[in-house]
Amino acid sequence: MTNRHDVVVVGAGLAGLVATAELTAAGRRVLLLDAENRRSLGGQAYWSFGGLFLVDTPEQRRLGVRDSAELALADWLGSAQFSDDGSDRWGRAWAEGFVDFAAGELRPWLHGLGVRWFPLVQWTERGGYLADGHGNSVPRFHITWGTGPGVLEPFVRALLDARAAGLVEVRFRHRVTSLVTTDGRVTGVRGDVLAPDDAPRAEATSREVAGSFEERADAVVVATGGIGGNHELVRELWPASAGRLPDRMLSGVPAHVDGSGIEAARTAGAAVVHEDRMWHYPEGVADHSPVWPNHGIRILPGPSSLWLDADGHRLPVPLFPGFDCHGALQHITRRGDDHSWFVLDKTIMGAEFALSGSEQNPDLTGRDVPLLLQRVLPGAVGPVETFAKRSPEFVWADTPAELAAGMNALTGEGRIDAGALEHTIRERDAQVATGLGKDLQVTATAMARRYVVDKAIRVAKPHRLLDPEHGPLLAVRLSVLTRKTLGGLHTDLEGRALRPDGEVLPGLWAVGEAAGFGGGGVHGHRALEGTFLGGCLFSGRTAGRALVETLD
């Protein structure tokens, strides 16, 4: 069998598209394969909020944010907590490279491709620990104008141009099941041709096999994503030290995100590292109009809501909304709960609740300026209002006793004590009423309003939850939402896959989530947000450019 293509790229998500764009821009011939249909081009990135971790940008400087590559790297290392046993050697090297990229070439590169950003930079993962601990010291979350589809646009355009020039062949409904190896080198792929299925984007498609295929190439790039849609595997790999993931979970990714590409590479001799490192969200709510099985949406909260466990107790400091996602998740899983609660009022919901995902933000996704301007008006944005009306996870009440009754009715467990809930709310309200207070969440919320964006659109003015002017009260049941795989195929700084002995596995490369966004784990144990799309961009670009040099 002769090579008709220089490179086979497996997976047509963002990382695969970026690698393909780099290869075809240099005149290389690429075969791009994906198990889904043409409607799912772009993969998970299409559904994302489009947030990018960028450092020392014009957007930050216009808002008075003082950032630097040095500060960003210190934040990254404080969050990652890389192991010192040598297993994080490549992950840390990729992290250092990514921070330099985020502070340097990333923005001008994308800007030159036509990408633009919402001017109000958001502050995610605030941390709340000491200076050398987890969290972003400053706001760095830049929302792309057009959200996830806006990030994908230039690379989809490059794919279409390359196809017109005869440099790329795209085959959908081609599921790679194994890699071809010859004398210890990866030389191609084998798999199933799946029966035609024109289901809408991300909906479950048929796995009926209509044929088989085998293709050879000088190199294979695995860009198949992580394991978030495979709940059985997620539970199996979740570390015992972090408790137990619940039987009832939501999915932040479609069912086809199942880890099969990683497993095919492992079988061919590639090393997989840090499989127990994952980034799931504890603030998920079931989508009232699901697209894929167990479809969940993440609430992007401001800092004012009380976060309570399943028994109605406040989560410990600093596990406030928006401060330490992974810490809050592990607190819940170590308790053995399958849910937690936000308790707030209508005013806080209107000011602070946002929903992750391109489809939940039509103003930003559709680049609709009049619709976008409604975000500065009182009350919740349209999708949040709709969710609050249609979702059974939102419990409204006029008094703490009624709220407790509604919470217990929803779960059928009776774990919320009405008197204790009222006491918790009144204690918090007393701290707010002082104008100062010793409650660390109250003081952190007041500090957040020193940032102009938070004061304008993200953090409600401090007030008593039991003030009728801000009612009614609201409780939202939160579920675990699977999302990202932080470990993956072990790679060097070019994106070449490594064997278990640390040597390069010739012919195989890995990018995006399949490679832990670089090196088998660029994030270590915790992420700073905006780094998943960024990791796909960086790893796809890096591997693509390195492959061009290798193939010369």
Short mmCIF file of C-alpha atoms in Angstrom, two decimals, residues 188-449:
data_model
loop_
_atom_site.label_atom_id
_atom_site.label_comp_id
_atom_site.label_asym_id
_atom_site.label_seq_id
_atom_site.Cartn_x
_atom_site.Cartn_y
_atom_site.Cartn_z
CA GLY A 188 -0.84 4.33 9.41
CA VAL A 189 -4.31 3.69 10.78
CA ARG A 190 -7.06 1.09 10.52
CA GLY A 191 -10.69 1.39 11.39
CA ASP A 192 -14.37 1.12 10.62
CA VAL A 193 -16.41 3.02 8.09
CA LEU A 194 -19.61 3.80 9.97
CA ALA A 195 -23.00 3.78 8.31
CA PRO A 196 -24.19 7.19 7.08
CA ASP A 197 -25.98 9.20 9.76
CA ASP A 198 -26.89 12.85 9.24
CA ALA A 199 -27.92 13.54 12.84
CA PRO A 200 -27.58 17.14 14.06
CA ARG A 201 -24.31 18.25 15.61
CA ALA A 202 -23.31 16.31 18.76
CA GLU A 203 -26.39 14.11 18.84
CA ALA A 204 -25.65 10.41 19.28
CA THR A 205 -25.03 8.74 15.92
CA SER A 206 -25.23 5.15 14.75
CA ARG A 207 -22.29 2.83 15.40
CA GLU A 208 -23.36 0.41 12.67
CA VAL A 209 -20.28 -0.67 10.72
CA ALA A 210 -20.60 -0.45 6.94
CA GLY A 211 -17.03 -1.29 6.00
CA SER A 212 -13.38 -0.99 6.95
CA PHE A 213 -10.36 1.03 5.89
CA GLU A 214 -6.60 1.17 6.20
CA GLU A 215 -4.39 4.11 5.31
CA ARG A 216 -0.62 4.64 5.43
CA ALA A 217 1.28 7.87 5.97
CA ASP A 218 4.64 9.17 7.14
CA ALA A 219 3.07 10.31 10.41
CA VAL A 220 -0.15 10.01 12.40
CA VAL A 221 -1.51 12.75 14.67
CA VAL A 222 -3.97 11.70 17.39
CA ALA A 223 -6.40 14.55 18.15
CA THR A 224 -9.38 12.58 19.43
CA GLY A 225 -10.07 14.37 22.71
CA GLY A 226 -10.50 12.95 26.19
CA ILE A 227 -12.81 10.63 28.13
CA GLY A 228 -15.54 12.93 29.53
CA GLY A 229 -18.40 11.22 27.70
CA ASN A 230 -17.42 7.80 29.05
CA HIS A 231 -18.74 7.92 32.62
CA GLU A 232 -17.73 4.34 33.37
CA LEU A 233 -14.11 5.10 32.52
CA VAL A 234 -14.21 8.45 34.33
CA ARG A 235 -15.32 6.70 37.53
CA GLU A 236 -12.75 3.93 37.08
CA LEU A 237 -9.85 6.38 36.78
CA TRP A 238 -10.99 8.88 39.43
CA PRO A 239 -8.46 8.72 42.31
CA ALA A 240 -9.65 7.01 45.48
CA SER A 241 -7.99 9.77 47.53
CA ALA A 242 -10.52 12.23 46.09
CA GLY A 243 -13.57 10.28 47.22
CA ARG A 244 -16.16 8.78 44.93
CA LEU A 245 -17.79 10.23 41.87
CA PRO A 246 -21.57 9.88 42.12
CA ASP A 247 -23.70 7.42 40.20
CA ARG A 248 -25.73 10.33 38.84
CA MET A 249 -23.58 12.69 36.77
CA LEU A 250 -24.13 15.03 33.85
CA SER A 251 -22.04 15.22 30.69
CA GLY A 252 -20.50 18.43 29.44
CA VAL A 253 -19.36 16.65 26.27
CA PRO A 254 -21.05 14.35 23.72
CA ALA A 255 -21.02 10.57 24.16
CA HIS A 256 -18.38 10.03 21.45
CA VAL A 257 -15.75 11.70 23.67
CA ASP A 258 -14.87 8.27 25.03
CA GLY A 259 -11.07 7.94 25.12
CA SER A 260 -10.90 5.46 22.24
CA GLY A 261 -8.16 7.38 20.42
CA ILE A 262 -5.97 7.40 23.51
CA GLU A 263 -6.47 3.66 23.92
CA ALA A 264 -5.57 2.95 20.28
CA ALA A 265 -2.32 4.87 20.72
CA ARG A 266 -1.56 3.03 23.97
CA THR A 267 -2.05 -0.32 22.24
CA ALA A 268 0.43 0.78 19.57
CA GLY A 269 3.06 1.42 22.25
CA ALA A 270 2.49 5.01 23.40
CA ALA A 271 2.68 5.95 27.07
CA VAL A 272 -0.34 7.41 28.84
CA VAL A 273 0.31 9.41 32.01
CA HIS A 274 -1.71 11.06 34.79
CA GLU A 275 -4.96 9.36 33.81
CA ASP A 276 -6.44 10.16 37.21
CA ARG A 277 -6.18 13.91 36.66
CA MET A 278 -9.46 15.37 35.44
CA TRP A 279 -11.28 18.68 35.39
CA HIS A 280 -14.96 18.21 36.09
CA TYR A 281 -17.36 20.87 37.29
CA PRO A 282 -19.47 20.70 40.46
CA GLU A 283 -21.85 23.45 39.25
CA GLY A 284 -23.74 21.52 36.55
CA VAL A 285 -27.47 21.65 35.89
CA ALA A 286 -29.35 19.37 33.51
CA ASP A 287 -30.09 21.00 30.17
CA HIS A 288 -33.84 21.43 29.73
CA SER A 289 -33.33 20.89 25.98
CA PRO A 290 -30.58 18.24 25.83
CA VAL A 291 -28.56 17.60 22.69
CA TRP A 292 -26.51 14.60 23.85
CA PRO A 293 -27.11 12.01 26.60
CA ASN A 294 -27.06 13.42 30.16
CA HIS A 295 -26.42 16.86 28.67
CA GLY A 296 -25.51 19.35 31.38
CA ILE A 297 -24.72 23.06 31.43
CA ARG A 298 -22.31 24.71 33.82
CA ILE A 299 -23.41 27.75 35.78
CA LEU A 300 -20.70 30.41 35.68
CA PRO A 301 -21.33 32.05 39.05
CA GLY A 302 -20.31 35.29 40.63
CA PRO A 303 -19.03 35.15 44.22
CA SER A 304 -22.14 36.07 46.23
CA SER A 305 -24.22 32.87 46.36
CA LEU A 306 -23.99 30.69 49.45
CA TRP A 307 -22.58 27.31 48.43
CA LEU A 308 -24.07 24.56 50.59
CA ASP A 309 -23.42 20.84 50.70
CA ALA A 310 -26.22 18.27 50.46
CA ASP A 311 -26.92 18.67 54.20
CA GLY A 312 -27.17 22.46 54.00
CA HIS A 313 -23.74 23.32 55.44
CA ARG A 314 -21.59 26.01 53.84
CA LEU A 315 -18.56 24.73 51.96
CA PRO A 316 -15.28 25.56 53.75
CA VAL A 317 -13.08 28.56 52.98
CA PRO A 318 -12.16 29.36 50.21
CA LEU A 319 -14.62 27.17 48.31
CA PHE A 320 -16.83 30.05 47.26
CA PRO A 321 -18.48 30.18 43.82
CA GLY A 322 -15.86 30.89 41.16
CA PHE A 323 -12.81 30.43 43.40
CA ASP A 324 -11.63 26.80 43.28
CA CYS A 325 -13.66 24.48 41.08
CA HIS A 326 -11.54 21.38 41.69
CA GLY A 327 -11.37 21.94 45.42
CA ALA A 328 -15.15 22.23 45.62
CA LEU A 329 -15.58 19.09 43.51
CA GLN A 330 -13.28 17.07 45.74
CA HIS A 331 -15.05 18.33 48.86
CA ILE A 332 -18.32 17.02 47.45
CA THR A 333 -16.93 13.68 46.24
CA ARG A 334 -15.13 13.04 49.52
CA ARG A 335 -18.45 13.48 51.31
CA GLY A 336 -20.00 10.96 48.93
CA ASP A 337 -22.74 13.37 47.78
CA ASP A 338 -24.23 13.58 44.29
CA HIS A 339 -25.25 17.22 44.60
CA SER A 340 -24.71 20.53 46.33
CA TRP A 341 -26.65 23.83 46.35
CA PHE A 342 -26.36 27.49 45.51
CA VAL A 343 -28.63 29.62 47.72
CA LEU A 344 -29.17 33.20 46.61
CA ASP A 345 -31.92 35.61 45.58
CA LYS A 346 -33.33 36.94 42.35
CA THR A 347 -31.08 40.02 42.36
CA ILE A 348 -27.92 37.92 42.64
CA MET A 349 -29.10 35.57 39.90
CA GLY A 350 -29.74 38.51 37.60
CA ALA A 351 -26.32 40.05 38.20
CA GLU A 352 -24.09 37.03 38.61
CA PHE A 353 -25.38 33.96 36.80
CA ALA A 354 -24.11 33.11 33.35
CA LEU A 355 -24.28 29.81 31.50
CA SER A 356 -21.32 28.22 29.78
CA GLY A 357 -21.55 27.29 26.11
CA SER A 358 -21.96 28.92 22.74
CA GLU A 359 -25.65 28.00 22.49
CA GLN A 360 -26.41 29.63 25.86
CA ASN A 361 -24.91 32.97 24.82
CA PRO A 362 -26.61 33.99 21.57
CA ASP A 363 -25.47 37.60 21.88
CA LEU A 364 -21.76 36.76 21.96
CA THR A 365 -22.04 33.79 19.60
CA GLY A 366 -24.14 35.70 17.08
CA ARG A 367 -22.07 38.88 17.46
CA ASP A 368 -25.33 40.71 18.22
CA VAL A 369 -24.43 44.08 19.75
CA PRO A 370 -28.00 45.22 20.65
CA LEU A 371 -28.62 41.91 22.39
CA LEU A 372 -25.23 42.13 24.10
CA LEU A 373 -26.06 45.55 25.56
CA GLN A 374 -28.87 43.96 27.56
CA ARG A 375 -26.21 42.45 29.83
CA VAL A 376 -25.71 45.81 31.52
CA LEU A 377 -29.42 46.17 32.29
CA PRO A 378 -30.95 44.97 35.57
CA GLY A 379 -32.05 41.36 35.64
CA ALA A 380 -30.73 38.14 34.13
CA VAL A 381 -29.84 37.72 30.47
CA GLY A 382 -32.42 35.87 28.37
CA PRO A 383 -30.98 32.33 28.44
CA VAL A 384 -30.55 32.47 32.23
CA GLU A 385 -34.15 33.67 32.68
CA THR A 386 -35.33 30.85 30.42
CA PHE A 387 -33.29 28.27 32.29
CA ALA A 388 -34.61 29.50 35.63
CA LYS A 389 -38.20 29.11 34.39
CA ARG A 390 -37.83 25.76 32.65
CA SER A 391 -35.39 23.89 34.86
CA PRO A 392 -36.71 21.87 37.81
CA GLU A 393 -33.31 22.37 39.46
CA PHE A 394 -34.28 25.98 40.32
CA VAL A 395 -36.34 26.19 43.53
CA TRP A 396 -38.02 29.53 44.33
CA ALA A 397 -39.50 30.55 47.69
CA ASP A 398 -40.37 33.61 49.78
CA THR A 399 -38.99 32.34 53.10
CA PRO A 400 -36.15 30.04 54.22
CA ALA A 401 -38.70 27.52 55.52
CA GLU A 402 -40.43 27.37 52.15
CA LEU A 403 -37.07 27.14 50.41
CA ALA A 404 -35.96 24.21 52.59
CA ALA A 405 -39.23 22.44 51.87
CA GLY A 406 -38.75 22.91 48.14
CA MET A 407 -35.15 21.67 48.28
CA ASN A 408 -36.22 18.55 50.17
CA ALA A 409 -39.09 17.93 47.76
CA LEU A 410 -36.70 18.08 44.81
CA THR A 411 -34.27 15.53 46.22
CA GLY A 412 -36.78 13.45 48.17
CA GLU A 413 -34.21 13.13 50.95
CA GLY A 414 -35.24 15.60 53.64
CA ARG A 415 -31.64 16.58 54.42
CA ILE A 416 -32.17 20.35 54.63
CA ASP A 417 -33.24 21.57 58.07
CA ALA A 418 -35.38 24.71 57.74
CA GLY A 419 -34.20 26.25 61.00
CA ALA A 420 -30.54 25.65 60.25
CA LEU A 421 -30.92 27.09 56.74
CA GLU A 422 -32.53 30.25 58.08
CA HIS A 423 -29.78 30.57 60.70
CA THR A 424 -27.08 30.28 58.01
CA ILE A 425 -28.73 32.96 55.87
CA ARG A 426 -29.25 35.34 58.81
CA GLU A 427 -25.64 34.94 59.93
CA ARG A 428 -24.45 35.85 56.46
CA ASP A 429 -26.86 38.78 56.25
CA ALA A 430 -25.61 40.16 59.57
CA GLN A 431 -22.07 40.23 58.17
CA VAL A 432 -23.21 42.12 55.08
CA ALA A 433 -25.16 44.60 57.20
CA THR A 434 -21.97 45.69 59.02
CA GLY A 435 -20.55 47.13 55.82
CA LEU A 436 -17.30 45.35 56.68
CA GLY A 437 -17.58 41.95 58.37
CA LYS A 438 -15.29 39.02 59.18
CA ASP A 439 -16.92 36.46 56.86
CA LEU A 440 -14.29 35.77 54.19
CA GLN A 441 -16.86 35.30 51.43
CA VAL A 442 -18.47 38.63 52.24
CA THR A 443 -15.11 40.40 52.23
CA ALA A 444 -14.00 38.63 49.03
CA THR A 445 -17.22 39.69 47.32
CA ALA A 446 -16.66 43.30 48.36
CA MET A 447 -13.09 43.12 47.04
CA ALA A 448 -14.31 41.74 43.72
CA ARG A 449 -16.30 44.92 43.15
#
